PDB file of C-alpha atoms in Angstrom:
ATOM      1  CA  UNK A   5     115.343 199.084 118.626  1.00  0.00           C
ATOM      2  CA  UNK A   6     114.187 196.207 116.891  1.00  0.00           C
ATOM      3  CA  UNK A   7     112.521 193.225 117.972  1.00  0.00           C
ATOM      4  CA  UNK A   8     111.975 189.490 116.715  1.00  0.00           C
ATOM      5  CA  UNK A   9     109.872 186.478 119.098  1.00  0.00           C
ATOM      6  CA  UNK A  10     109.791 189.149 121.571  1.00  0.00           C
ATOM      7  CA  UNK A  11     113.212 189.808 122.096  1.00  0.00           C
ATOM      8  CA  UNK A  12     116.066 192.369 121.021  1.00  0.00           C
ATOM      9  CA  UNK A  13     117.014 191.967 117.589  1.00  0.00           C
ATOM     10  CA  UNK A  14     118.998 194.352 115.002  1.00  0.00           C
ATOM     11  CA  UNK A  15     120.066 197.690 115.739  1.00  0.00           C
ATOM     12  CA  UNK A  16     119.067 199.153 119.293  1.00  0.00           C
ATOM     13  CA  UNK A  17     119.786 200.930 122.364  1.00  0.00           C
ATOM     14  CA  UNK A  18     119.503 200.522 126.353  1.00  0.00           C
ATOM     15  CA  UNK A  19     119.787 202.520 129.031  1.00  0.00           C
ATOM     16  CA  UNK A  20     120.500 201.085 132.156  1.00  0.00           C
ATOM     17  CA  UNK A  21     119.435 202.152 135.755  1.00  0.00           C
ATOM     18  CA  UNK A  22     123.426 203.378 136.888  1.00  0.00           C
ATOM     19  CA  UNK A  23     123.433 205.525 133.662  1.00  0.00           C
ATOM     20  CA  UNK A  24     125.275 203.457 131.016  1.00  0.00           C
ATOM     21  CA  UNK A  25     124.171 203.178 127.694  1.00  0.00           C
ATOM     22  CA  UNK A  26     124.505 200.324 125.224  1.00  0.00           C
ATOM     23  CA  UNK A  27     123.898 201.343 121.495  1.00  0.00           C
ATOM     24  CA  UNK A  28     124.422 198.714 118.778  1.00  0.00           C
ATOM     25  CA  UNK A  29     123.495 195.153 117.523  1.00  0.00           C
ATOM     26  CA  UNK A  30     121.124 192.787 119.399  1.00  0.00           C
ATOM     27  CA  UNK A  31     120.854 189.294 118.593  1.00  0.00           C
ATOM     28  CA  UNK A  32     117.956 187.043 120.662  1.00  0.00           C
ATOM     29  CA  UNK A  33     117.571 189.589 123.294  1.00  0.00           C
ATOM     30  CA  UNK A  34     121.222 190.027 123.756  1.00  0.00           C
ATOM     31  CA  UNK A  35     123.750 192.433 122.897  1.00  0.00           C
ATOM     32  CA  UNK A  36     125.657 190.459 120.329  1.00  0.00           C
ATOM     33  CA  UNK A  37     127.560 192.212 117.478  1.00  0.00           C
ATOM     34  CA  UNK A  38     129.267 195.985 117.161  1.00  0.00           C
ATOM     35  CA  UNK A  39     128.562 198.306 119.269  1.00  0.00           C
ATOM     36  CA  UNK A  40     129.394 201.326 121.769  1.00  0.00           C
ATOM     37  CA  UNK A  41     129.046 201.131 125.171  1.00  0.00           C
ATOM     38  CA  UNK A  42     129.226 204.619 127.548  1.00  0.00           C
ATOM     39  CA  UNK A  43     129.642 204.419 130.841  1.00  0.00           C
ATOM     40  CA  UNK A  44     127.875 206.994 133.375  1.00  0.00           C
ATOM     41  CA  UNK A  45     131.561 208.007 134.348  1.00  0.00           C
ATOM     42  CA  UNK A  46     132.458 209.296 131.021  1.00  0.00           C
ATOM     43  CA  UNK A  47     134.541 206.391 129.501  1.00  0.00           C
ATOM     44  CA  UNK A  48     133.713 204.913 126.351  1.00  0.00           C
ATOM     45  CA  UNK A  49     134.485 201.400 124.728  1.00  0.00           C
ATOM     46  CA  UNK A  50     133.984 200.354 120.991  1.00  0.00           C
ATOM     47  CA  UNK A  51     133.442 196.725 121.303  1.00  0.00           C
ATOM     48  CA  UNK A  52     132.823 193.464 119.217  1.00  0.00           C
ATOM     49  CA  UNK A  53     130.157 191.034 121.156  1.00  0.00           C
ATOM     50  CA  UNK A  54     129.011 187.607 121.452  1.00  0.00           C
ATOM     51  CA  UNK A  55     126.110 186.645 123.952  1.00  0.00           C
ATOM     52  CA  UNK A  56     126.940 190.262 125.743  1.00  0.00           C
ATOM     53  CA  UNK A  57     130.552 189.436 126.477  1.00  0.00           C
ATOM     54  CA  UNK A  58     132.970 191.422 124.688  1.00  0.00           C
ATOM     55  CA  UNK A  59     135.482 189.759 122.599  1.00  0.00           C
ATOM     56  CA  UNK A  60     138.457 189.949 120.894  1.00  0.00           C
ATOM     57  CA  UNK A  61     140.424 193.570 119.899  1.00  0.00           C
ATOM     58  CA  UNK A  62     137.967 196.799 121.157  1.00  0.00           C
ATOM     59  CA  UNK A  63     139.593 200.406 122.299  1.00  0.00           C
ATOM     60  CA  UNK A  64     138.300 202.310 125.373  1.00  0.00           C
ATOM     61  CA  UNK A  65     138.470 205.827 125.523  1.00  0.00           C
ATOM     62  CA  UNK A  66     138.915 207.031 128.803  1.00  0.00           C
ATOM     63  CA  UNK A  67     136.691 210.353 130.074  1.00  0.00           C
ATOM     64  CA  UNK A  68     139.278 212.774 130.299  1.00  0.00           C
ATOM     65  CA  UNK A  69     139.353 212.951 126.609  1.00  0.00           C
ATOM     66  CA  UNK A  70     143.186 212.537 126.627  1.00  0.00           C
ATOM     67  CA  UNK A  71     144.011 208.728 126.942  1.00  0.00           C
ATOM     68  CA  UNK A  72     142.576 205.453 125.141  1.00  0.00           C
ATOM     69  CA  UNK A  73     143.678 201.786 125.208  1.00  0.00           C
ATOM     70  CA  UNK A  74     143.075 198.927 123.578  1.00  0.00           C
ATOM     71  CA  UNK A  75     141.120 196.048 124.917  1.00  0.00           C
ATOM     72  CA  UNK A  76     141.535 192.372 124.820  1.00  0.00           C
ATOM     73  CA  UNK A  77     137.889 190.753 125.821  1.00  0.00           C
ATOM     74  CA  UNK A  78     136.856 193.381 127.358  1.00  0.00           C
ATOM     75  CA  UNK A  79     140.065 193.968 129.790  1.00  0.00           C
ATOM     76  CA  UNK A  80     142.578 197.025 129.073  1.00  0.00           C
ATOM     77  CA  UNK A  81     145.860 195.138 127.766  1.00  0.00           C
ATOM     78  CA  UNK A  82     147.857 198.613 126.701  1.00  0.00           C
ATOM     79  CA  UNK A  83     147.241 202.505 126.410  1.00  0.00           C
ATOM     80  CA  UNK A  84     146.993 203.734 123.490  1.00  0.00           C
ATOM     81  CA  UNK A  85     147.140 206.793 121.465  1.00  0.00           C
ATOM     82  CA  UNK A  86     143.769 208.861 120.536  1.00  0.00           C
ATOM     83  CA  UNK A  87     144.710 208.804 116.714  1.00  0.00           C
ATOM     84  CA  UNK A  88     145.675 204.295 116.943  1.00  0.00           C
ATOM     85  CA  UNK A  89     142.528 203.866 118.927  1.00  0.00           C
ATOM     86  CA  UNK A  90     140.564 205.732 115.950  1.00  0.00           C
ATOM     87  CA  UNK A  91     142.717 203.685 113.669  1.00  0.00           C
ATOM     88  CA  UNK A  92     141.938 200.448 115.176  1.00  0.00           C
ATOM     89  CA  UNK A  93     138.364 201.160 115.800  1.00  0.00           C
ATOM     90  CA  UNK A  94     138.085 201.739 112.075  1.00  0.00           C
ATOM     91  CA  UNK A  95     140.311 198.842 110.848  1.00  0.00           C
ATOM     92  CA  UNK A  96     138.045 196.950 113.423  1.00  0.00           C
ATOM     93  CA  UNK A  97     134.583 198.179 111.359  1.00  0.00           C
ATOM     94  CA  UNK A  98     133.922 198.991 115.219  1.00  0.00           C
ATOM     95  CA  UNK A  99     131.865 201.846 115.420  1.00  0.00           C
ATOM     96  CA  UNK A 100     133.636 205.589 116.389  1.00  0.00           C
ATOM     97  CA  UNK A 101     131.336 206.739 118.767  1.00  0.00           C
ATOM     98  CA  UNK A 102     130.346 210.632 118.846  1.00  0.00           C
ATOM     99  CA  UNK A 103     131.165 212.464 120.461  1.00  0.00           C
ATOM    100  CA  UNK A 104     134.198 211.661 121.789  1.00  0.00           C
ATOM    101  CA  UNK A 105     135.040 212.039 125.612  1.00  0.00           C
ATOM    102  CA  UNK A 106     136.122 215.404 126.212  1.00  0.00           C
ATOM    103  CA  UNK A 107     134.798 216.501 123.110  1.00  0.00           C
ATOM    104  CA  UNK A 108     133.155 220.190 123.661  1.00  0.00           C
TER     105      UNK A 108
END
């Protein structure tokens, strides 16, 4: 990634010790922006954040590959269909990550 003052800034990605993986926009060390978080257990969000708190609309895609929801700041509020959450991810400008879960 990118960095500005000695901190995160721009485009980048992290890799944290349990296995998840953060790749998007970083803003004063922070994750901050769009971006696409993977968890180690397979699920995947695309997420809008501020000061590394997700906010507003994102969708989760769960590891199975079958099921998504959308999110409400960060917390599932409804499941979803795979086709709406790539609808709302792109109405969103959220990133669609790739693969999907459950994608050979």
């Amino acid at each position: 990634g990118e960095w500005k003052a000695g901190k995160k800034e721009g485009r980048g990605v992290v890799r944290y010790a349990n296995g998840d993986v953060y790749d998007g926009e970083w803003k004063a060390g922070l994750p901050e922006g769009r971006g696409v978080y993977r968890y180690a257990n397979g699920d995947v969000d695309a997420v809008f954040l501020k000061q590394s708190l997700d906010v507003g609309e994102g969708v989760k895609w769960m590891a199975d590959g079958r099921r998504a929801a959308r999110l409400r700041d960060g917390k599932p509020v409804e499941e979803i269909s795979l086709e709406e959450a790539r609808q709302t991810a792109e109405r969103l400008g959220l990133p669609l990550p790739s693969p999907l879960p459950g994608a050979a």
